C-alpha positions as a printed NumPy array, in Angstrom:
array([[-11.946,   0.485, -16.724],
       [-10.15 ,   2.715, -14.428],
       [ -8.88 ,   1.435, -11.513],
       [ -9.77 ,   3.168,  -8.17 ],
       [ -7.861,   4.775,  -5.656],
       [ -7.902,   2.258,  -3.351],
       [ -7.008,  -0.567,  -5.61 ],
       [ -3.827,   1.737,  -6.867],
       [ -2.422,   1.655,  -3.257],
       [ -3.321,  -1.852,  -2.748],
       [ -1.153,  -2.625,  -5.695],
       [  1.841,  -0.195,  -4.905],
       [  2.121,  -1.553,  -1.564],
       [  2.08 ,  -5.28 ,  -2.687],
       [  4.746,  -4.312,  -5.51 ],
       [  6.699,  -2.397,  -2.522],
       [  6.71 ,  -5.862,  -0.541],
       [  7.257,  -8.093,  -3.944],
       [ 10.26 ,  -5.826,  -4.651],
       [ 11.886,  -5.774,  -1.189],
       [ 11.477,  -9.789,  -1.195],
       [  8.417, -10.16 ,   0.849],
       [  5.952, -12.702,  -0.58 ],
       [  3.173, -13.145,   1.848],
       [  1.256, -10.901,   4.524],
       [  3.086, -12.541,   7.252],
       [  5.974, -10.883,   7.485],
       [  4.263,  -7.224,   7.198],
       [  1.797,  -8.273,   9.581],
       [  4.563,  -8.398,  11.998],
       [  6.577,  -5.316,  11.477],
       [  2.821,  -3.557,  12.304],
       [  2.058,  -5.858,  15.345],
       [ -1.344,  -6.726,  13.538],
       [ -3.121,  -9.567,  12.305],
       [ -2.283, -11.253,   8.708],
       [ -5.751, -10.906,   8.033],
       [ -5.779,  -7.546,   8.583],
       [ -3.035,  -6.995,   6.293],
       [ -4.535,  -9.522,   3.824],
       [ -8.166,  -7.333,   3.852],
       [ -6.22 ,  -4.471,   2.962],
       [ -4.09 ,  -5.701,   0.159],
       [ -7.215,  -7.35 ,  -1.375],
       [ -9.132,  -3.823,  -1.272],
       [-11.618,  -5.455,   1.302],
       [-10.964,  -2.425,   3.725],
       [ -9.389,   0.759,   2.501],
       [ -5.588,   1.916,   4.101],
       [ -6.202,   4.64 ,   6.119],
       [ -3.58 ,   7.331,   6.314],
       [ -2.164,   6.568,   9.378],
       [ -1.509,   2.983,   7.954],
       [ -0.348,   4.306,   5.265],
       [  2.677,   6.455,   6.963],
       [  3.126,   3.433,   9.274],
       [  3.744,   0.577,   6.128],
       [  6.301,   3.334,   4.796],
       [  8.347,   3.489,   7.08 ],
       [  8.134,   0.029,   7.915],
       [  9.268,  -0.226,   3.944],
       [ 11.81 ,   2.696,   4.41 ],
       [  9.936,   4.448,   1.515],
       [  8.005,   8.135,   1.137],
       [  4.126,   7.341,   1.806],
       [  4.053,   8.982,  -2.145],
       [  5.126,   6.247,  -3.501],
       [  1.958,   4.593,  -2.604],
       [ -0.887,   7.346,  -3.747],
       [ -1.812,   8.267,  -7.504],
       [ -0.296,  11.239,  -9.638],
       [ -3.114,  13.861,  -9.017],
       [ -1.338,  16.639, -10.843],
       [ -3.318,  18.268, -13.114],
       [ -2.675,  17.552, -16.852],
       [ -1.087,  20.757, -18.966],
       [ -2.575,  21.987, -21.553],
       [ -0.337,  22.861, -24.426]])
């Protein structure tokens, strides 16, 4: 089964925080002035990341929003 767009940026962002040494929502929640639960809705795919959250978490995570969406070039042909 593939997995959906939302649950792809879900997972990027909680490798993103895994990688930079940040285990739970609490300390995200606070570099965004918002709610753990709010955080923890949107890493569980409860409520989609909007764009805007999107730019802010990168550059809360000093990384290019990119890193968090899907390849959607097209595939070549050879």
């Amino acid at each position: 089964m593939r997995q959906s767009t939302t649950e792809y940026v879900a997972a990027e962002v909680r490798a993103e925080l895994g990688r930079q040494g940040h285990d739970n929502n609490t300390w995200l929640a606070a570099q965004l002035d918002v709610s753990e639960m709010w955080v923890s809705r949107r890493l569980r795919c409860v409520t989609e990341f909007s764009a805007d959250d999107l730019v802010r978490v990168a550059r809360v995570l000093g990384v290019p929003v990119s890193q968090f969406l899907p390849d959607t070039a097209p595939a070549r042909v050879a």
